[in-house]
PDB file of C-alpha atoms and ligand atoms in Angstrom:
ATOM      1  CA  UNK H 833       0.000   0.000   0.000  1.00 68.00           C
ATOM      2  CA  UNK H 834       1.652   3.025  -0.764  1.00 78.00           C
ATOM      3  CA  UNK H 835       1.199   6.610   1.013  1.00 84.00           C
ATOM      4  CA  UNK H 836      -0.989   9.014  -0.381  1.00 84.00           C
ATOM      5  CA  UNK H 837       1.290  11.852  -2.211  1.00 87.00           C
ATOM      6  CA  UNK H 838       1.343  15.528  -0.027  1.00 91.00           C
ATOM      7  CA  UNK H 839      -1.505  17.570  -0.268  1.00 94.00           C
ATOM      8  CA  UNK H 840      -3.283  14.806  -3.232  1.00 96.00           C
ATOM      9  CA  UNK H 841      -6.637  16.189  -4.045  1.00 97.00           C
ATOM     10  CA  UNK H 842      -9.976  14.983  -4.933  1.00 98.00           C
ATOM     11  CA  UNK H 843      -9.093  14.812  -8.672  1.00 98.00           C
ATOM     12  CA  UNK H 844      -5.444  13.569  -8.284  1.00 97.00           C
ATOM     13  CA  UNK H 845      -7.087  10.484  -6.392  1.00 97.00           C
ATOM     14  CA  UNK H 846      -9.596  10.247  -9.088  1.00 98.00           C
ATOM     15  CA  UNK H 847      -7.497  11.080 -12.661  1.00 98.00           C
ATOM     16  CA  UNK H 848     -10.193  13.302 -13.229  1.00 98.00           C
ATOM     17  CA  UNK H 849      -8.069  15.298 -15.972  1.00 98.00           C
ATOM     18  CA  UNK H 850      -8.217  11.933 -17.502  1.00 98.00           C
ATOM     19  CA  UNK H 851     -11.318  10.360 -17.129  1.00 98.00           C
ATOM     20  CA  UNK H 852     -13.474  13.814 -17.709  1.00 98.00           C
ATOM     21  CA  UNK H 853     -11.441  14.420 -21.332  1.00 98.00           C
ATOM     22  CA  UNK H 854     -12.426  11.176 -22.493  1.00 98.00           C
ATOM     23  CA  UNK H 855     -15.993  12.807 -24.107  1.00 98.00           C
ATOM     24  CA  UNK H 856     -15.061  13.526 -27.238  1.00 98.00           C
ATOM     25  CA  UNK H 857     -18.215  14.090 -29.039  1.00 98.00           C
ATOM     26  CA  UNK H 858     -17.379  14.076 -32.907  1.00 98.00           C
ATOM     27  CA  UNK H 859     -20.632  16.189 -34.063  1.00 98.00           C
ATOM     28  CA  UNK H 860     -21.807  19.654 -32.526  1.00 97.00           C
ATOM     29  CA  UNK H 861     -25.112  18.173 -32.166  1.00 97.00           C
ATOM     30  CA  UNK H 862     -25.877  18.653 -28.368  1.00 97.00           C
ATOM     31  CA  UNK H 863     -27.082  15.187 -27.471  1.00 97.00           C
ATOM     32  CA  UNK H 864     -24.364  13.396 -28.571  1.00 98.00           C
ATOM     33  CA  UNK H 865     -22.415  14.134 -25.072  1.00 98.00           C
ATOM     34  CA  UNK H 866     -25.472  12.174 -23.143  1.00 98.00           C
ATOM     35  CA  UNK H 867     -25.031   9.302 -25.723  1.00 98.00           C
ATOM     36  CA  UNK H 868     -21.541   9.285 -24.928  1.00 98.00           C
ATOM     37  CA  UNK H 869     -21.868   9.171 -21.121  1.00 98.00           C
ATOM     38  CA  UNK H 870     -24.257   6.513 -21.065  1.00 98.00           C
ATOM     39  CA  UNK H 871     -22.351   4.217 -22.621  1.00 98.00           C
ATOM     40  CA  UNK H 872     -19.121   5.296 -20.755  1.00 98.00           C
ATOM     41  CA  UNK H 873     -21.344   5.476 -17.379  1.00 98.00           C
ATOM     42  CA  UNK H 874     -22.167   1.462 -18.425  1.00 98.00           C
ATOM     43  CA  UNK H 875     -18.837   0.183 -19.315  1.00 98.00           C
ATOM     44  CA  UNK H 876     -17.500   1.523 -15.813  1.00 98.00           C
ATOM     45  CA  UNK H 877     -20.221  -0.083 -14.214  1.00 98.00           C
ATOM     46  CA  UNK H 878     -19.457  -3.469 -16.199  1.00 98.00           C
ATOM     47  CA  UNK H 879     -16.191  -2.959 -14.471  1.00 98.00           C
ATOM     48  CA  UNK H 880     -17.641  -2.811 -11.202  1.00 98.00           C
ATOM     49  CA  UNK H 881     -19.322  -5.549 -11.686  1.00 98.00           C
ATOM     50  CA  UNK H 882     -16.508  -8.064 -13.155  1.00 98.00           C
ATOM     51  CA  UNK H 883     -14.982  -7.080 -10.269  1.00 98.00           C
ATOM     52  CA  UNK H 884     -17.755  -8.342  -7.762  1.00 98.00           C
ATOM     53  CA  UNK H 885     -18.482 -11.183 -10.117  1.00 97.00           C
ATOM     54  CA  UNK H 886     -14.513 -12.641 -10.077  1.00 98.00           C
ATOM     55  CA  UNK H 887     -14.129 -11.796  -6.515  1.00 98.00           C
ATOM     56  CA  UNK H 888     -17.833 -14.062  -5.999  1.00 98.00           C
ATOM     57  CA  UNK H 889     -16.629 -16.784  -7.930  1.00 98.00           C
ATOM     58  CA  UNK H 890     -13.686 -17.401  -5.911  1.00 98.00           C
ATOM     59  CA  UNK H 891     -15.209 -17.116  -2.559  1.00 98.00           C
ATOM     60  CA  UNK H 892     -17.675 -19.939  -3.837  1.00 98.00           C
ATOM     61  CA  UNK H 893     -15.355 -21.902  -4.758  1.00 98.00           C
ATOM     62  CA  UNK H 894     -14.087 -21.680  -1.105  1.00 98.00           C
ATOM     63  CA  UNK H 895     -17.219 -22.141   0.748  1.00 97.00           C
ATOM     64  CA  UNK H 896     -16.815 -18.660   2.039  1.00 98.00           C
ATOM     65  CA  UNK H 897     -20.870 -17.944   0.975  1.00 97.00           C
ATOM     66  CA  UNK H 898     -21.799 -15.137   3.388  1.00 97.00           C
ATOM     67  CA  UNK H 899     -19.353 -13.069   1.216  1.00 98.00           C
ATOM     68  CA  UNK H 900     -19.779 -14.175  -1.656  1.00 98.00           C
ATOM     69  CA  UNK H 901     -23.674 -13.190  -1.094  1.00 98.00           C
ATOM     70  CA  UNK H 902     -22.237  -9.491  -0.286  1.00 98.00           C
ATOM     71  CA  UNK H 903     -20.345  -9.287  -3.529  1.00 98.00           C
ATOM     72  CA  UNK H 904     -23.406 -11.175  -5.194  1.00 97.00           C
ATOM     73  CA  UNK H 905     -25.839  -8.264  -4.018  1.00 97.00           C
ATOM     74  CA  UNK H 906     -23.472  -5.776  -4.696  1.00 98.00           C
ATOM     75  CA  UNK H 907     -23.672  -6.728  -8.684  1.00 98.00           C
ATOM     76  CA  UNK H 908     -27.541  -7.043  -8.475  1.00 97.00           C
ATOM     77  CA  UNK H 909     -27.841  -3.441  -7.150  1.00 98.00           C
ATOM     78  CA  UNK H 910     -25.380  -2.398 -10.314  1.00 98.00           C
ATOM     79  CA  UNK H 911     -27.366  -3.711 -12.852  1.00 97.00           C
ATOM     80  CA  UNK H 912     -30.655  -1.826 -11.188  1.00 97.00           C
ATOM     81  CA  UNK H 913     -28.426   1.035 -11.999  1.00 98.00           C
ATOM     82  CA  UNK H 914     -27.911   0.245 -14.967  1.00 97.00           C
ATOM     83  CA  UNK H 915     -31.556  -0.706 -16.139  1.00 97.00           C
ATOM     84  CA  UNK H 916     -32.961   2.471 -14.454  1.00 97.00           C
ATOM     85  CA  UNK H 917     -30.581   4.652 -16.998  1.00 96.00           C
ATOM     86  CA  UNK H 918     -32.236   3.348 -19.940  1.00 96.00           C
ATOM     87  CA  UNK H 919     -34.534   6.365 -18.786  1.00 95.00           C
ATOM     88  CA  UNK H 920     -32.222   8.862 -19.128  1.00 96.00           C
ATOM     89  CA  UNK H 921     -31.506   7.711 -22.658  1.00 96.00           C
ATOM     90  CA  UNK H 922     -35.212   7.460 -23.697  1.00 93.00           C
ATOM     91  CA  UNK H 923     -34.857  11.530 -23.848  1.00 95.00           C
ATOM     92  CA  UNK H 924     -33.085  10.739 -27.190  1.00 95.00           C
ATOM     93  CA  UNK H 925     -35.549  11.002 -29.446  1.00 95.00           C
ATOM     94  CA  UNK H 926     -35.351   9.593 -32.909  1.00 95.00           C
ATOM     95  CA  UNK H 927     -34.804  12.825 -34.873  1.00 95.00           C
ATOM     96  CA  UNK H 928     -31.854  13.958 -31.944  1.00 95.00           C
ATOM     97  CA  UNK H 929     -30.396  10.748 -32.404  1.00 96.00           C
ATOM     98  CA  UNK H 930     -30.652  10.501 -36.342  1.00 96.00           C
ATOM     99  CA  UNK H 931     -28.186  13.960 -36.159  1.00 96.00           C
ATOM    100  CA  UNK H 932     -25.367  12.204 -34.816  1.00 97.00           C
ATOM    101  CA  UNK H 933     -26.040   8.421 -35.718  1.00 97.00           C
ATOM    102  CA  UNK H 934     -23.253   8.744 -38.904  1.00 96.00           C
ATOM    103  CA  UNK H 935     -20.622   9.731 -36.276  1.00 97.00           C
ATOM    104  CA  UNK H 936     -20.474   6.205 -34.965  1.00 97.00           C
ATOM    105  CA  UNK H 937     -19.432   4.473 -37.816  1.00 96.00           C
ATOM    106  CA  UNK H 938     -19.816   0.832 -37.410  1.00 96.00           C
ATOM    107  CA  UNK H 939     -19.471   1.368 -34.076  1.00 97.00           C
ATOM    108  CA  UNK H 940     -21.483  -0.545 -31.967  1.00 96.00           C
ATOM    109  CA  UNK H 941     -22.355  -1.901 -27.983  1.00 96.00           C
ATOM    110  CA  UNK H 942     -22.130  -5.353 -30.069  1.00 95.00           C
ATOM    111  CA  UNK H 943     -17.827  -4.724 -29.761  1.00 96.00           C
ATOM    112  CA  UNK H 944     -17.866  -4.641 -25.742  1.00 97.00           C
ATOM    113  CA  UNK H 945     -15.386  -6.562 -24.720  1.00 97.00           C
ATOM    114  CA  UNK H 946     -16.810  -6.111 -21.130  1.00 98.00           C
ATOM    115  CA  UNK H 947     -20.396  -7.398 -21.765  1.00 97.00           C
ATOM    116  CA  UNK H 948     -18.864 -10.669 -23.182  1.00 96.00           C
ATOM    117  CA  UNK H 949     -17.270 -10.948 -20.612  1.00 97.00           C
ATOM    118  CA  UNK H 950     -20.099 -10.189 -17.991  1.00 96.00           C
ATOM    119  CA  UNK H 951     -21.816 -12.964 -19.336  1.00 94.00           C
ATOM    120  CA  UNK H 952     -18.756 -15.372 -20.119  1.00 95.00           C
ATOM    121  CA  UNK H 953     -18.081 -15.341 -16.352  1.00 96.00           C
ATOM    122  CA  UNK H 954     -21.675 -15.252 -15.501  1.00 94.00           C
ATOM    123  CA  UNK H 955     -21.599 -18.708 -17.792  1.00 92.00           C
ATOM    124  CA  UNK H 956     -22.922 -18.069 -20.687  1.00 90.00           C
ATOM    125  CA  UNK H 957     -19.621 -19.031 -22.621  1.00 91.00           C
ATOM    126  CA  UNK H 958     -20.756 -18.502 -26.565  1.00 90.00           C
ATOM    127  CA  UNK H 959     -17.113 -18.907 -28.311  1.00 92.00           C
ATOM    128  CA  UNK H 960     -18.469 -17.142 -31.479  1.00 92.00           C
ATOM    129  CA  UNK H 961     -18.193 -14.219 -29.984  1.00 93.00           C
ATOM    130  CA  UNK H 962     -14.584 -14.261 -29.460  1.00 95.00           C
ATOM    131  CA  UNK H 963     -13.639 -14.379 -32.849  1.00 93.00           C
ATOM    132  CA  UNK H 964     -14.933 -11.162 -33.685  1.00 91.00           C
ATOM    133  CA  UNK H 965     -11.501  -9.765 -31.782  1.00 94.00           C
ATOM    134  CA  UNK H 966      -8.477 -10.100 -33.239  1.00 94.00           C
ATOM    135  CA  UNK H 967      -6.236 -12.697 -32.841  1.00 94.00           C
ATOM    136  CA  UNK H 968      -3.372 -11.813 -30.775  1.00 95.00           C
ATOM    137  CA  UNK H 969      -5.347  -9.397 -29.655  1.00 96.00           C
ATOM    138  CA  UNK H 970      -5.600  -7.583 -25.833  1.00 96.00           C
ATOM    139  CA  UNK H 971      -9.408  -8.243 -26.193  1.00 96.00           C
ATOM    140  CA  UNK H 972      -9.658 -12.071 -27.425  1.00 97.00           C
ATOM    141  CA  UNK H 973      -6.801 -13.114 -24.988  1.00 97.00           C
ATOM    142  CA  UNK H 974      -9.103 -11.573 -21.913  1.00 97.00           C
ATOM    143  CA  UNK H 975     -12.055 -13.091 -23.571  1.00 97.00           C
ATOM    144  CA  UNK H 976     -10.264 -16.713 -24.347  1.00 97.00           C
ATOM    145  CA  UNK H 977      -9.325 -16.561 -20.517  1.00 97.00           C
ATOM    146  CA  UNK H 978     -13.123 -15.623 -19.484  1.00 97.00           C
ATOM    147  CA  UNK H 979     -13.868 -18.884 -20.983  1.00 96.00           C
ATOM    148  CA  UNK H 980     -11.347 -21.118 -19.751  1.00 97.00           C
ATOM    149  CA  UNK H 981     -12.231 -20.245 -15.862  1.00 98.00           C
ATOM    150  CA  UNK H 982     -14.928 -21.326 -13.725  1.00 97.00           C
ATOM    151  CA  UNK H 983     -17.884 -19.143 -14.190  1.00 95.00           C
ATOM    152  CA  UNK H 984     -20.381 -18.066 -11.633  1.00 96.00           C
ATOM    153  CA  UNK H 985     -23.096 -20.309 -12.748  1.00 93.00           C
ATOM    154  CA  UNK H 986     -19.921 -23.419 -12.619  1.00 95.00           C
ATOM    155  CA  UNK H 987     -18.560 -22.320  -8.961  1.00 96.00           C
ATOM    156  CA  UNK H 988     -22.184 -22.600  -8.002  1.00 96.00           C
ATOM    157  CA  UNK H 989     -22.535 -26.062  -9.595  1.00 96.00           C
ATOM    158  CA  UNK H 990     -18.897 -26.804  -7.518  1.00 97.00           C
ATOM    159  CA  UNK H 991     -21.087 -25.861  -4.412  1.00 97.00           C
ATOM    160  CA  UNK H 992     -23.817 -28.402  -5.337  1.00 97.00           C
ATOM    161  CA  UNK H 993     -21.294 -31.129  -5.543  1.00 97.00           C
ATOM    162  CA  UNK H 994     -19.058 -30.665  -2.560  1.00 98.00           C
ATOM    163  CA  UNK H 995     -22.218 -30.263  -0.349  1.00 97.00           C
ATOM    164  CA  UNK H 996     -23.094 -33.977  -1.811  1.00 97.00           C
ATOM    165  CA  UNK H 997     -25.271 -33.682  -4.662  1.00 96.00           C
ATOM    166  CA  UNK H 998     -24.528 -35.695  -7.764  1.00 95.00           C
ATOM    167  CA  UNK H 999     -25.086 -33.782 -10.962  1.00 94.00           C
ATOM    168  CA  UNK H1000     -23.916 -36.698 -12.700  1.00 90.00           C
ATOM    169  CA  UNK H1001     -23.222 -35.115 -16.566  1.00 89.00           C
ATOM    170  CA  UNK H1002     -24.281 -30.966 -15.379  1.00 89.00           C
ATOM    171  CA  UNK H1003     -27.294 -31.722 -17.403  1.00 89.00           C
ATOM    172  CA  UNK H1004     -30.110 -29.453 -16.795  1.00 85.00           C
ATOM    173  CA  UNK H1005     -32.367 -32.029 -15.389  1.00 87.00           C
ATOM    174  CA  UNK H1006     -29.739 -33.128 -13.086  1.00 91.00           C
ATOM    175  CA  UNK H1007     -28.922 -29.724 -11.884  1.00 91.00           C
ATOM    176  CA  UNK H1008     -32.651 -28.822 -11.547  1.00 89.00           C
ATOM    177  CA  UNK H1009     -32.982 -32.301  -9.600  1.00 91.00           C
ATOM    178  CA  UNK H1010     -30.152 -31.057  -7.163  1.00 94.00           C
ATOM    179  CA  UNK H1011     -31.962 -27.571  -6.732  1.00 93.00           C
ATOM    180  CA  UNK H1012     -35.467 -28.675  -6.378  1.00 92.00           C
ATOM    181  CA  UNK H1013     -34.024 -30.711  -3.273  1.00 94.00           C
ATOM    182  CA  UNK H1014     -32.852 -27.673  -1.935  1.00 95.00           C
ATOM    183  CA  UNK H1015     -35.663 -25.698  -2.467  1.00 92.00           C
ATOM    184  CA  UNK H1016     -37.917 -28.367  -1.001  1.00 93.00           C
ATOM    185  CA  UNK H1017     -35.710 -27.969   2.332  1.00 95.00           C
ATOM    186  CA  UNK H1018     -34.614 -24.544   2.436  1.00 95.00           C
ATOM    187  CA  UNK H1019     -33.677 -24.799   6.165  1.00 96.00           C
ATOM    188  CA  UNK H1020     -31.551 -27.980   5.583  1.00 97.00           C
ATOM    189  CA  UNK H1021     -29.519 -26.399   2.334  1.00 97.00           C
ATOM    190  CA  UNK H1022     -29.893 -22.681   3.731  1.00 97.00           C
ATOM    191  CA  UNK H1023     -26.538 -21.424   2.252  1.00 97.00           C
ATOM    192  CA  UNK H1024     -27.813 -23.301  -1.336  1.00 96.00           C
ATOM    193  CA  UNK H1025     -30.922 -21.852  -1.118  1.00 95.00           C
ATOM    194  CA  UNK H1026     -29.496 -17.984  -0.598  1.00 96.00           C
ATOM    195  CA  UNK H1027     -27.399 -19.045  -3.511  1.00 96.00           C
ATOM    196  CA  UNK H1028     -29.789 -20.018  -5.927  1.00 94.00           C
ATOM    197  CA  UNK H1029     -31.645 -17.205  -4.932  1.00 94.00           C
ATOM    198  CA  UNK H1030     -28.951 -14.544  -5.529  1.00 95.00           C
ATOM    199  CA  UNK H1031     -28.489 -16.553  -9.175  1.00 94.00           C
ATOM    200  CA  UNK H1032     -32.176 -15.682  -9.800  1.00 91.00           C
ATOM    201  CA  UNK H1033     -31.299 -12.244  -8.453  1.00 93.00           C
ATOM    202  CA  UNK H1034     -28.937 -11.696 -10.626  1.00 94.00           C
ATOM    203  CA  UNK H1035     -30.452 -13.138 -13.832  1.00 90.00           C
ATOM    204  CA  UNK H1036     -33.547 -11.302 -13.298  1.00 89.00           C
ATOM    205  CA  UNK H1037     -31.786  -7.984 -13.676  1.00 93.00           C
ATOM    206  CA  UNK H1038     -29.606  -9.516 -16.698  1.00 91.00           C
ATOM    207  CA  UNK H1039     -33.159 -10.402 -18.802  1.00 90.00           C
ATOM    208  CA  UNK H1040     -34.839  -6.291 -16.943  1.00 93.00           C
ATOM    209  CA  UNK H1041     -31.250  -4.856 -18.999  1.00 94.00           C
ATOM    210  CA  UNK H1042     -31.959  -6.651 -22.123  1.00 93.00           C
ATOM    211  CA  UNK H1043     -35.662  -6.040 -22.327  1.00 93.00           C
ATOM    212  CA  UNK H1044     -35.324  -2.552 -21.917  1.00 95.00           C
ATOM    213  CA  UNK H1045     -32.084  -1.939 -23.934  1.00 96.00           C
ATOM    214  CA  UNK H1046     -34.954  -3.310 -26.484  1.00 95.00           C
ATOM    215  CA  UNK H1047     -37.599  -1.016 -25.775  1.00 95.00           C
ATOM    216  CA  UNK H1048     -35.082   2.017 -26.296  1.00 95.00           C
ATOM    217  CA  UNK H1049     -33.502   0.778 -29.551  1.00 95.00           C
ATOM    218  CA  UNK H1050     -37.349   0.251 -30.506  1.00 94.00           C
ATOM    219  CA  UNK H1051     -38.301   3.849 -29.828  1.00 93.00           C
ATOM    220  CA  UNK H1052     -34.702   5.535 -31.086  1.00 94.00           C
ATOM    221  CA  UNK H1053     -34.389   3.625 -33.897  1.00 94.00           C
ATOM    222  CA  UNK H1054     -37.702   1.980 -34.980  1.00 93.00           C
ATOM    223  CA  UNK H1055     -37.150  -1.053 -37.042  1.00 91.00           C
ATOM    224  CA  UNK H1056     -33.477   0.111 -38.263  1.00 94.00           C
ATOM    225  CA  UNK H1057     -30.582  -1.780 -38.712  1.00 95.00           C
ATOM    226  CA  UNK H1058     -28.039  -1.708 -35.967  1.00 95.00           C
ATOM    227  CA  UNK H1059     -24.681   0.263 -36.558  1.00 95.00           C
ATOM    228  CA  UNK H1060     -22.998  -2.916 -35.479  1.00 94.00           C
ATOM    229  CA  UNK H1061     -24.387  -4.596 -38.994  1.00 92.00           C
ATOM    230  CA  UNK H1062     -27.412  -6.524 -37.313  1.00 94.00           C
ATOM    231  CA  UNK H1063     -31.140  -6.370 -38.186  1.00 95.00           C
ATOM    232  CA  UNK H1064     -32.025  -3.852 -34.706  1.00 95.00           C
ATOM    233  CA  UNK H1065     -34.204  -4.261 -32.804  1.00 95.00           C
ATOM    234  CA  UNK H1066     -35.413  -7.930 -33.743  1.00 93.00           C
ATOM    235  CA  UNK H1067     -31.872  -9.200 -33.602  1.00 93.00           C
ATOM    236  CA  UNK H1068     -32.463  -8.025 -29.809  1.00 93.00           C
ATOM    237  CA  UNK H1069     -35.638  -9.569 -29.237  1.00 91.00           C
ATOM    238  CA  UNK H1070     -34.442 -12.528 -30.775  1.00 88.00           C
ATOM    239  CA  UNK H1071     -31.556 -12.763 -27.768  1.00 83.00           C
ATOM    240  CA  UNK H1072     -34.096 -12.148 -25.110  1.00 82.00           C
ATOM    241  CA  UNK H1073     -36.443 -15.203 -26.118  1.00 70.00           C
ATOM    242  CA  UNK H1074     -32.932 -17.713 -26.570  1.00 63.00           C
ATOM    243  CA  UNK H1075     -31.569 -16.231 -23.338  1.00 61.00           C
ATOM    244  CA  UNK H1076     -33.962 -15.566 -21.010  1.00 53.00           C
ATOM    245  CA  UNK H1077     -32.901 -17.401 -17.826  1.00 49.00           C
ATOM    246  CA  UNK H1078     -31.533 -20.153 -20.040  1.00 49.00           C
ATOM    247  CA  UNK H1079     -28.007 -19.911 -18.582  1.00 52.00           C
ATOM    248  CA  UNK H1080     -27.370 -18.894 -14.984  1.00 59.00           C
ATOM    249  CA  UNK H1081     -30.484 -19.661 -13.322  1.00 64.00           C
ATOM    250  CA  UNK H1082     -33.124 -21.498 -15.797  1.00 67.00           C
ATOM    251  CA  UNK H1083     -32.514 -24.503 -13.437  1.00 70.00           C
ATOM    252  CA  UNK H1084     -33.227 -22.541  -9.874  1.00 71.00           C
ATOM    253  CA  UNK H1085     -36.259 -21.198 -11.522  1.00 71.00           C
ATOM    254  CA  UNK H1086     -37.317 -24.307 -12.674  1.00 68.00           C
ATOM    255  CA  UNK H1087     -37.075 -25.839  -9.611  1.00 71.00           C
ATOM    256  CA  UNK H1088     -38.171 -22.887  -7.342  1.00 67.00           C
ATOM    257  CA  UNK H1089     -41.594 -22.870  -8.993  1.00 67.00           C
ATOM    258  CA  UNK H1090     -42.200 -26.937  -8.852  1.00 68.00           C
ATOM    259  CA  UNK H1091     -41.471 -26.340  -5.380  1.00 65.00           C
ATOM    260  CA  UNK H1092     -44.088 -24.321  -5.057  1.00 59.00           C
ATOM    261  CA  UNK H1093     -46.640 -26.347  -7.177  1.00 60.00           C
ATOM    262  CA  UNK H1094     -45.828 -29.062  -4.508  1.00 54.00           C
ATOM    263  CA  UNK H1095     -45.831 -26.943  -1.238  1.00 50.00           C
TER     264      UNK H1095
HETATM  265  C1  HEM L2054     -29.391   4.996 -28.923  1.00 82.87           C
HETATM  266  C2  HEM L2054     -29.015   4.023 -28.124  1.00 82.87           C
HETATM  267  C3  HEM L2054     -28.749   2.609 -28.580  1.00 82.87           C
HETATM  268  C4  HEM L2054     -29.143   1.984 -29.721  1.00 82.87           C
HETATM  269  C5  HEM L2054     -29.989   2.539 -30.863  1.00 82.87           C
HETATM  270  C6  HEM L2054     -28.596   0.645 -29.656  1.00 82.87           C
HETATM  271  C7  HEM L2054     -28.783  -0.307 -30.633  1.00 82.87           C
HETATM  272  C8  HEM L2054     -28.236  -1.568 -30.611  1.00 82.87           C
HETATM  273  C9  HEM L2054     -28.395  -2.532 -31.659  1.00 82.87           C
HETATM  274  C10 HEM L2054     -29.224  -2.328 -32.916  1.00 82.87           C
HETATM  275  C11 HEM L2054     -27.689  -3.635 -31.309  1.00 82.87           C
HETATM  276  C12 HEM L2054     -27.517  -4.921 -32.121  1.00 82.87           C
HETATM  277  C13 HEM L2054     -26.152  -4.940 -32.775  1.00 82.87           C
HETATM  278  C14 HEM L2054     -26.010  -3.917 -33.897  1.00 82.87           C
HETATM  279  O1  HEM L2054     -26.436  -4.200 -35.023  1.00 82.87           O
HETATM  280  O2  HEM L2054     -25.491  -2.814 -33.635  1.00 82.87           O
HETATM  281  C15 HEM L2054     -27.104  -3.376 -30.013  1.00 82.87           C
HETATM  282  C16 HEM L2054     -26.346  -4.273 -29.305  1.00 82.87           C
HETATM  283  C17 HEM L2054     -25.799  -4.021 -28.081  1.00 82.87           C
HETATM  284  N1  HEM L2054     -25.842  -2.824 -27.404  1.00 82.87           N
HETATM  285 FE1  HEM L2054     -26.921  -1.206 -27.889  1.00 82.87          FE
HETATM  286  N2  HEM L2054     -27.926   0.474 -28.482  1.00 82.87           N
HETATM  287  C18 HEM L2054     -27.976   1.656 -27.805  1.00 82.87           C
HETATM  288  C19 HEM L2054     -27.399   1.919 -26.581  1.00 82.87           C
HETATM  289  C20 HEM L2054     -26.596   1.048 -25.888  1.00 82.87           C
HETATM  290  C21 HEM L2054     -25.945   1.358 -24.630  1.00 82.87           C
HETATM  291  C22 HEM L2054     -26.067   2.668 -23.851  1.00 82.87           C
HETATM  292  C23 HEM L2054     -25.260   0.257 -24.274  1.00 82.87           C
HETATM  293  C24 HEM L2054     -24.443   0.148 -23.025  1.00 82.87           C
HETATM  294  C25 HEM L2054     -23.250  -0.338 -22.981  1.00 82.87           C
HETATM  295  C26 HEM L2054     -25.467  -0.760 -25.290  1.00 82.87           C
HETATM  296  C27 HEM L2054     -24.927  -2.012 -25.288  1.00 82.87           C
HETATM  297  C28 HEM L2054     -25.161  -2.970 -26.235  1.00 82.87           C
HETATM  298  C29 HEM L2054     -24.681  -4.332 -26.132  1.00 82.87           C
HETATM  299  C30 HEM L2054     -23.874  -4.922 -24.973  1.00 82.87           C
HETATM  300  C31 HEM L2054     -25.097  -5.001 -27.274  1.00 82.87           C
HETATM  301  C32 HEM L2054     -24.879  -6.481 -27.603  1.00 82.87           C
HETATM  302  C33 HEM L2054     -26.118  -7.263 -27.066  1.00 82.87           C
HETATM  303  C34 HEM L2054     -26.098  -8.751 -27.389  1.00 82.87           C
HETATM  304  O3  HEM L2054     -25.460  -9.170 -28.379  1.00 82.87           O
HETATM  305  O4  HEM L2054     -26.763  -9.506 -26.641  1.00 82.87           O
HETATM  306  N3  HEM L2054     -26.304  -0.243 -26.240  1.00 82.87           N
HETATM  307  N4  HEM L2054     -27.442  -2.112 -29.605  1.00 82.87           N
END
């Protein structure tokens, strides 16, 4: 740890020289600045969050669940965040945003690195997506790692096993077996239970970010194509129905609510 420099300020601590000169908006249309800070706002909150999400994986994979559930919530408040500033965005209109859309290029929230690897390490491990990166490349060889570690959804599977559960191949009707068992004694497997509910937690806000990151492509762009070289809006849609809950916590769900049928 090394001692603060003499007299350090508030934006010494913070680089703010360099993190407030990264807007460069490339029009004068005024609304291009908010466009900018959303997304920059977002990809320092995916930060955040692969921060939580590494440090909860590893604390899983050690048992150590009472922190792990603190990092856990900490990523589930994030992505409220994140979801509630679709609404500042939504005061793009389509005409505003048509003034500025050239700028971009082929620019497009498609390229972030970070979201890939939210959801590698989340466990949704989709290789294609690496080869859109360079090989050789800063982004492919953080991506390629993402893939070859344990992922959330993984560490918790780990957790199933060592507490005695047999998930025999990780298929989902094994793993929803394992979690209907918890669910059906919640006192018995109370640190499981907590777990698969932070999962659900977790993927609940993942599927609230995707449906509204629909809604405001719908109203900014209509039925466009994306910048990134995809149909829009539908391409979108068509990830929400293939994703929803499929990969971190289709099995808690799954079980959770047969639970309750039974109860
Ligand atoms: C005016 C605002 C926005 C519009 C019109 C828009 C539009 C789109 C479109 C059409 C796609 C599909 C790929 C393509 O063809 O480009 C896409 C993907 C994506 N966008 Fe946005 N977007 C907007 C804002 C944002 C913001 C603020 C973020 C935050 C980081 C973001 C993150 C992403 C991500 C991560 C994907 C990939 C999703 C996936 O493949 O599942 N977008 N966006």
């Amino acid at each position: 740890m090394s001692a603060p420099p003499d007299g350090m300020t508030y934006a010494d601590y913070l680089k703010l020289d360099t993190l407030l000169s990264a807007q460069q908006p490339r029009s004068d249309h005024h609304d291009e600045m908010l466009f900018i800070v959303i997304h920059q706002t977002k990809e320092l909150w995916m930060k955040e969050m692969l921060h939580e999400l590494r440090l909860a994986i590893a604390l899983i994979e050690q048992d150590r669940y009472a922190e792990a559930y603190k990092a856990m919530a900490r990523i589930s408040r994030i992505q409220a965040v994140m979801t509630l500033s679709w609404d500042v965005l939504s005061t793009l209109t389509p005409v505003d945003y048509l003034k500025f859309r050239h700028v971009l290029g082929t620019a497009s929230g498609f390229q972030s690195t970070q979201f890939r690897e939210i959801e590698f390490r989340l466990g949704l491990k989709e290789p294609k997506f690496v080869s859109q990166y360079p090989d050789g490349s800063a982004e492919r060889t953080m991506l390629e790692a993402a893939l070859d570690e344990p992922s959330l959804r993984e560490a918790s599977l780990g957790a199933l096993e060592r507490a005695g559960f047999d998930l025999e191949d990780r298929s989902v009707d094994a793993i929803s077996a394992a979690w209907l068992e918890v669910y059906r004694a919640p006192e018995r497997w109370f640190e499981l239970y907590e777990l698969a509910e932070k999962l659900l937690d977790i993927d609940d806000a993942m599927v609230a970010w995707r449906q509204k990151h629909v809604l405001t492509v719908e109203r900014i762009i209509g039925n466009k194509r994306g910048t990134g070289g995809s149909a829009g809006a539908s391409y979108l849609r068509a990830t929400l129905v293939e994703l929803q809950g499929a990969v971190l916590a289709q099995p808690c769900r799954r079980s959770n609510t047969t639970a309750l049928r039974r109860a």
